């Protein structure tokens, strides 16, 4: 049996490591500030050169030292002024342009930090006078550095897991008063060490994560200084200070000073520490941006504390239920010491589930914004997966609660019957000895249901952490409405379609412009961008339009290669409606793919 437990521990550690590696190297996280609009508009053709580029986002954003880069028609970077926010608009960033711009197409790449601490980047083009094809020179990739993002995500997951174990163990010891508390000291200290190390790693990696650069620059003094002046950096430093303060108090308490402090004061201090620690997460994630920020921050902090009390408490209960070979069994007729501990944790878990349900409903409503976002956005899909995992978790908790009810409710046979004494006359004959009461359930057999509940809880925690790195449904819907809403009379209809042929370097996007984007005769221009974000050349590109509702099409646009971009001077769309645009991109002699997207054509 001892060998089996040893192999179980090894498999658990291996599975946790593989899970963190998978999550750390997964698809890049979606940022939380979406681009609402730009001036000049993406793909627009201007008669005269603009004075500045202005970007408006769905929430307030922070600027980096190199947030904007502007490239001329020859892919040479232009000298621009210092980027800043529009007066009184923290959600609007702008950068001045040179006084004179030559005729041609300009590319703007940008990278900012959203209000909930996640970086967001992108690119757009505008043309002065007419569109031109830029030389096939790759532009710098500003999206992310895979190594930095992976390390940062792994540190985030470790921080969530360790804070749940640390706070949950403290709550379990303080409220449930388990026997043999010494065995919980080592996991609590391990959780504290992992949380301290992961927080320090997050602080060091913060600047490379925001800039999208290599992790080798994490120790640069300028990067550390800049991180220390940002809100995410200040919250990470506050978390480090709280952990070090807690570590400084432990030796004092171990020397017996805690006996001279009232228990209520100790519990109050632990509660204040837990709330302060939870706020270092709540004030830096989704709750810090969007509507009702104070209520959202309080709700997120309560959600984290309830999750820690439940999940961390389950882990502590699981360790407490381990049999100690050196411990002597309780004497006959004496209640098992673990029964009271299990009963108190059952009450703690019920209160935690109630808080999780209330705060979870509020956060889901705030993040989704509408029921359509539940099925139409990535945030909604992950939330549905989390709800399914929560249902499994509640089923496992229900099984554990039934076990607890059997432990704390002795059978009627175990209760001694009261024999009344007669008022007069001879005493009644002695009652026959009752049959021995059936054996009470063994508390140690609760380990298996608790282990199942804990494993499901870890899955819920992973999905919760994943939700913090996905664009909320409310913001996604707002960005989509902004893209669909015309600003006055549109000069052209611009559609961007991503493609991927499944080979290395065989992905990118096609930007198609229909001018004027209305029923009748239009000009068509298609520009292909490669995986590096720069303009790319392909051997063949075909474009067709179909209006299935009216059984019109497919109509071939007959675009031709114009030396770096594809165009057709005259393409007739006979009637308005929602058309399906199909684009076939061939990147080599044998590799091609056909992609499609709906396009609204107005009168």
Short mmCIF file of C-alpha atoms in Angstrom, two decimals, residues 273-501:
data_model
loop_
_atom_site.label_atom_id
_atom_site.label_comp_id
_atom_site.label_asym_id
_atom_site.label_seq_id
_atom_site.Cartn_x
_atom_site.Cartn_y
_atom_site.Cartn_z
CA UNK A 273 -4.32 39.32 5.76
CA UNK A 274 -6.48 37.06 3.56
CA UNK A 275 -8.64 39.93 2.30
CA UNK A 276 -5.61 42.10 1.54
CA UNK A 277 -3.93 39.24 -0.31
CA UNK A 278 -7.04 38.54 -2.39
CA UNK A 279 -7.31 42.22 -3.38
CA UNK A 280 -3.90 41.99 -5.11
CA UNK A 281 -5.65 39.71 -7.64
CA UNK A 282 -9.08 41.35 -7.76
CA UNK A 283 -7.69 44.84 -8.43
CA UNK A 284 -5.57 43.63 -11.35
CA UNK A 285 -7.91 41.37 -13.34
CA UNK A 286 -11.30 41.67 -15.09
CA UNK A 287 -12.93 43.40 -12.13
CA UNK A 288 -10.66 46.44 -12.48
CA UNK A 289 -12.17 47.41 -15.85
CA UNK A 290 -15.70 47.84 -17.09
CA UNK A 291 -18.90 48.77 -15.25
CA UNK A 292 -19.36 48.79 -11.45
CA UNK A 293 -15.64 48.50 -10.64
CA UNK A 294 -15.91 48.79 -6.79
CA UNK A 295 -18.65 46.15 -6.61
CA UNK A 296 -16.80 43.96 -9.09
CA UNK A 297 -13.52 44.15 -7.14
CA UNK A 298 -15.31 43.23 -3.89
CA UNK A 299 -17.10 40.36 -5.64
CA UNK A 300 -13.87 39.05 -7.18
CA UNK A 301 -12.10 39.16 -3.79
CA UNK A 302 -14.94 37.25 -2.11
CA UNK A 303 -14.96 34.76 -4.98
CA UNK A 304 -11.25 34.11 -4.55
CA UNK A 305 -11.52 33.75 -0.76
CA UNK A 306 -14.46 31.34 -1.00
CA UNK A 307 -12.66 29.29 -3.63
CA UNK A 308 -9.55 29.13 -1.44
CA UNK A 309 -11.53 28.13 1.65
CA UNK A 310 -13.23 25.34 -0.25
CA UNK A 311 -10.42 24.04 -2.47
CA UNK A 312 -7.56 24.62 -0.04
CA UNK A 313 -9.69 23.32 2.81
CA UNK A 314 -10.38 20.14 0.83
CA UNK A 315 -6.64 19.59 0.37
CA UNK A 316 -6.07 20.13 4.10
CA UNK A 317 -8.95 17.77 4.95
CA UNK A 318 -7.51 15.14 2.64
CA UNK A 319 -4.16 15.34 4.46
CA UNK A 320 -5.90 15.25 7.84
CA UNK A 321 -7.80 12.08 6.89
CA UNK A 322 -4.56 10.19 6.27
CA UNK A 323 -4.08 7.46 8.84
CA UNK A 324 -1.20 7.98 11.24
CA UNK A 325 0.38 4.56 11.96
CA UNK A 326 1.68 5.84 15.31
CA UNK A 327 -1.71 7.10 16.46
CA UNK A 328 -3.75 4.91 18.81
CA UNK A 329 -7.39 4.28 17.99
CA UNK A 330 -9.98 6.09 20.04
CA UNK A 331 -11.31 4.12 23.04
CA UNK A 332 -14.62 2.35 22.66
CA UNK A 333 -17.52 4.70 23.17
CA UNK A 334 -15.36 7.75 22.57
CA UNK A 335 -16.25 9.90 19.52
CA UNK A 336 -13.68 9.86 16.74
CA UNK A 337 -11.75 13.21 16.93
CA UNK A 338 -12.11 13.67 13.19
CA UNK A 339 -15.91 13.72 13.35
CA UNK A 340 -16.05 17.25 14.72
CA UNK A 341 -13.46 18.43 12.21
CA UNK A 342 -15.40 16.98 9.29
CA UNK A 343 -18.67 18.47 10.55
CA UNK A 344 -17.16 21.94 10.89
CA UNK A 345 -15.60 21.76 7.42
CA UNK A 346 -18.97 20.74 6.01
CA UNK A 347 -20.43 23.99 7.32
CA UNK A 348 -17.44 25.97 5.99
CA UNK A 349 -17.76 24.36 2.56
CA UNK A 350 -21.51 25.09 2.42
CA UNK A 351 -20.92 28.77 3.20
CA UNK A 352 -18.13 28.91 0.59
CA UNK A 353 -20.36 27.36 -2.08
CA UNK A 354 -23.07 29.92 -1.32
CA UNK A 355 -20.61 32.82 -1.72
CA UNK A 356 -19.20 31.26 -4.92
CA UNK A 357 -22.69 30.91 -6.40
CA UNK A 358 -23.71 34.52 -5.69
CA UNK A 359 -20.45 36.12 -6.82
CA UNK A 360 -20.13 33.73 -9.79
CA UNK A 361 -23.56 34.71 -11.13
CA UNK A 362 -22.71 38.40 -10.81
CA UNK A 363 -19.33 38.03 -12.50
CA UNK A 364 -20.83 35.96 -15.33
CA UNK A 365 -23.51 38.59 -15.96
CA UNK A 366 -20.91 41.34 -15.90
CA UNK A 367 -18.52 39.52 -18.23
CA UNK A 368 -21.11 38.30 -20.73
CA UNK A 369 -23.45 41.26 -21.06
CA UNK A 370 -26.00 39.19 -23.01
CA UNK A 371 -27.12 35.59 -23.46
CA UNK A 372 -25.91 35.63 -27.06
CA UNK A 373 -22.34 36.03 -25.80
CA UNK A 374 -22.69 32.73 -23.94
CA UNK A 375 -22.67 30.81 -27.22
CA UNK A 376 -21.14 33.35 -29.59
CA UNK A 377 -17.85 34.19 -27.86
CA UNK A 378 -14.81 32.29 -26.62
CA UNK A 379 -15.45 33.68 -23.14
CA UNK A 380 -18.93 32.16 -23.20
CA UNK A 381 -17.63 28.78 -24.36
CA UNK A 382 -15.08 28.58 -21.54
CA UNK A 383 -17.72 29.75 -19.06
CA UNK A 384 -20.01 26.91 -20.18
CA UNK A 385 -17.16 24.45 -19.65
CA UNK A 386 -16.62 25.90 -16.17
CA UNK A 387 -20.34 25.56 -15.36
CA UNK A 388 -20.23 21.90 -16.39
CA UNK A 389 -17.18 21.35 -14.17
CA UNK A 390 -18.95 23.15 -11.30
CA UNK A 391 -21.93 20.80 -11.72
CA UNK A 392 -19.58 17.82 -11.38
CA UNK A 393 -17.97 19.48 -8.37
CA UNK A 394 -21.34 19.96 -6.66
CA UNK A 395 -22.20 16.31 -7.32
CA UNK A 396 -18.94 15.22 -5.69
CA UNK A 397 -19.56 17.61 -2.79
CA UNK A 398 -23.04 16.16 -2.32
CA UNK A 399 -21.55 12.70 -1.93
CA UNK A 400 -19.08 13.99 0.65
CA UNK A 401 -21.88 15.74 2.52
CA UNK A 402 -23.86 12.49 2.77
CA UNK A 403 -20.81 10.85 4.31
CA UNK A 404 -20.55 13.73 6.76
CA UNK A 405 -24.22 13.37 7.75
CA UNK A 406 -23.64 9.69 8.57
CA UNK A 407 -20.64 10.62 10.72
CA UNK A 408 -22.31 13.30 12.83
CA UNK A 409 -25.72 11.59 13.21
CA UNK A 410 -25.42 8.50 15.44
CA UNK A 411 -27.89 5.70 14.90
CA UNK A 412 -30.86 5.37 17.29
CA UNK A 413 -29.46 2.09 18.61
CA UNK A 414 -26.43 3.92 19.93
CA UNK A 415 -28.54 6.13 22.20
CA UNK A 416 -29.18 4.60 25.68
CA UNK A 417 -32.86 4.22 26.58
CA UNK A 418 -34.11 5.92 29.74
CA UNK A 419 -35.81 3.48 32.16
CA UNK A 420 -38.45 5.16 34.34
CA UNK A 421 -38.47 4.32 38.07
CA UNK A 422 -41.78 3.36 39.68
CA UNK A 423 -43.19 5.69 42.34
CA UNK A 424 -44.18 2.79 44.70
CA UNK A 425 -43.82 -0.92 44.83
CA UNK A 426 -40.93 -3.13 44.04
CA UNK A 427 -38.40 -1.97 41.46
CA UNK A 428 -38.90 -3.00 37.89
CA UNK A 429 -36.81 -5.85 36.60
CA UNK A 430 -33.69 -4.76 34.72
CA UNK A 431 -34.11 -4.17 31.06
CA UNK A 432 -32.36 -6.62 28.78
CA UNK A 433 -29.01 -5.39 27.55
CA UNK A 434 -29.39 -3.67 24.15
CA UNK A 435 -27.75 -5.11 21.13
CA UNK A 436 -24.39 -3.56 20.27
CA UNK A 437 -24.78 -0.45 18.12
CA UNK A 438 -23.66 -0.80 14.53
CA UNK A 439 -20.19 0.51 13.93
CA UNK A 440 -20.04 4.18 13.02
CA UNK A 441 -18.67 5.04 9.61
CA UNK A 442 -14.91 5.35 9.52
CA UNK A 443 -13.98 9.02 8.88
CA UNK A 444 -10.87 7.90 6.99
CA UNK A 445 -13.08 6.35 4.30
CA UNK A 446 -14.12 9.90 3.43
CA UNK A 447 -10.76 10.35 1.68
CA UNK A 448 -11.92 8.97 -1.63
CA UNK A 449 -14.95 11.29 -2.04
CA UNK A 450 -12.81 14.23 -0.89
CA UNK A 451 -10.10 13.33 -3.42
CA UNK A 452 -12.67 13.24 -6.24
CA UNK A 453 -14.07 16.59 -5.11
CA UNK A 454 -10.57 18.11 -4.94
CA UNK A 455 -9.60 16.85 -8.42
CA UNK A 456 -12.75 18.38 -9.92
CA UNK A 457 -12.08 21.59 -8.00
CA UNK A 458 -8.62 21.88 -9.53
CA UNK A 459 -10.25 21.66 -12.98
CA UNK A 460 -12.65 24.46 -12.01
CA UNK A 461 -9.72 26.54 -10.77
CA UNK A 462 -7.84 26.04 -14.05
CA UNK A 463 -10.88 27.10 -16.08
CA UNK A 464 -11.35 30.12 -13.80
CA UNK A 465 -7.75 31.18 -14.38
CA UNK A 466 -8.23 30.66 -18.11
CA UNK A 467 -11.26 32.98 -18.06
CA UNK A 468 -9.07 35.79 -16.74
CA UNK A 469 -6.99 35.64 -19.94
CA UNK A 470 -9.90 35.76 -22.43
CA UNK A 471 -11.66 38.81 -23.82
CA UNK A 472 -14.99 39.09 -21.92
CA UNK A 473 -18.13 38.61 -23.98
CA UNK A 474 -19.34 42.14 -23.21
CA UNK A 475 -16.14 43.70 -24.60
CA UNK A 476 -16.12 41.36 -27.61
CA UNK A 477 -19.70 42.28 -28.48
CA UNK A 478 -18.96 46.00 -28.06
CA UNK A 479 -15.95 45.73 -30.36
CA UNK A 480 -18.00 43.85 -32.95
CA UNK A 481 -20.72 46.50 -32.87
CA UNK A 482 -18.11 49.22 -33.27
CA UNK A 483 -16.66 47.49 -36.31
CA UNK A 484 -20.11 47.04 -37.82
CA UNK A 485 -21.31 50.59 -37.12
CA UNK A 486 -20.44 52.96 -39.98
CA UNK A 487 -18.86 56.28 -39.04
CA UNK A 488 -20.94 58.59 -41.19
CA UNK A 489 -20.77 57.61 -44.87
CA UNK A 490 -18.10 54.94 -45.29
CA UNK A 491 -15.59 55.53 -48.04
CA UNK A 492 -15.14 51.81 -48.55
CA UNK A 493 -15.96 48.40 -47.13
CA UNK A 494 -12.85 46.75 -45.67
CA UNK A 495 -12.90 43.06 -44.76
CA UNK A 496 -10.04 41.11 -43.20
CA UNK A 497 -10.01 37.31 -43.45
CA UNK A 498 -7.33 35.12 -41.79
CA UNK A 499 -6.05 32.04 -43.62
CA UNK A 500 -3.83 29.07 -42.84
CA UNK A 501 -2.78 26.39 -45.34
#
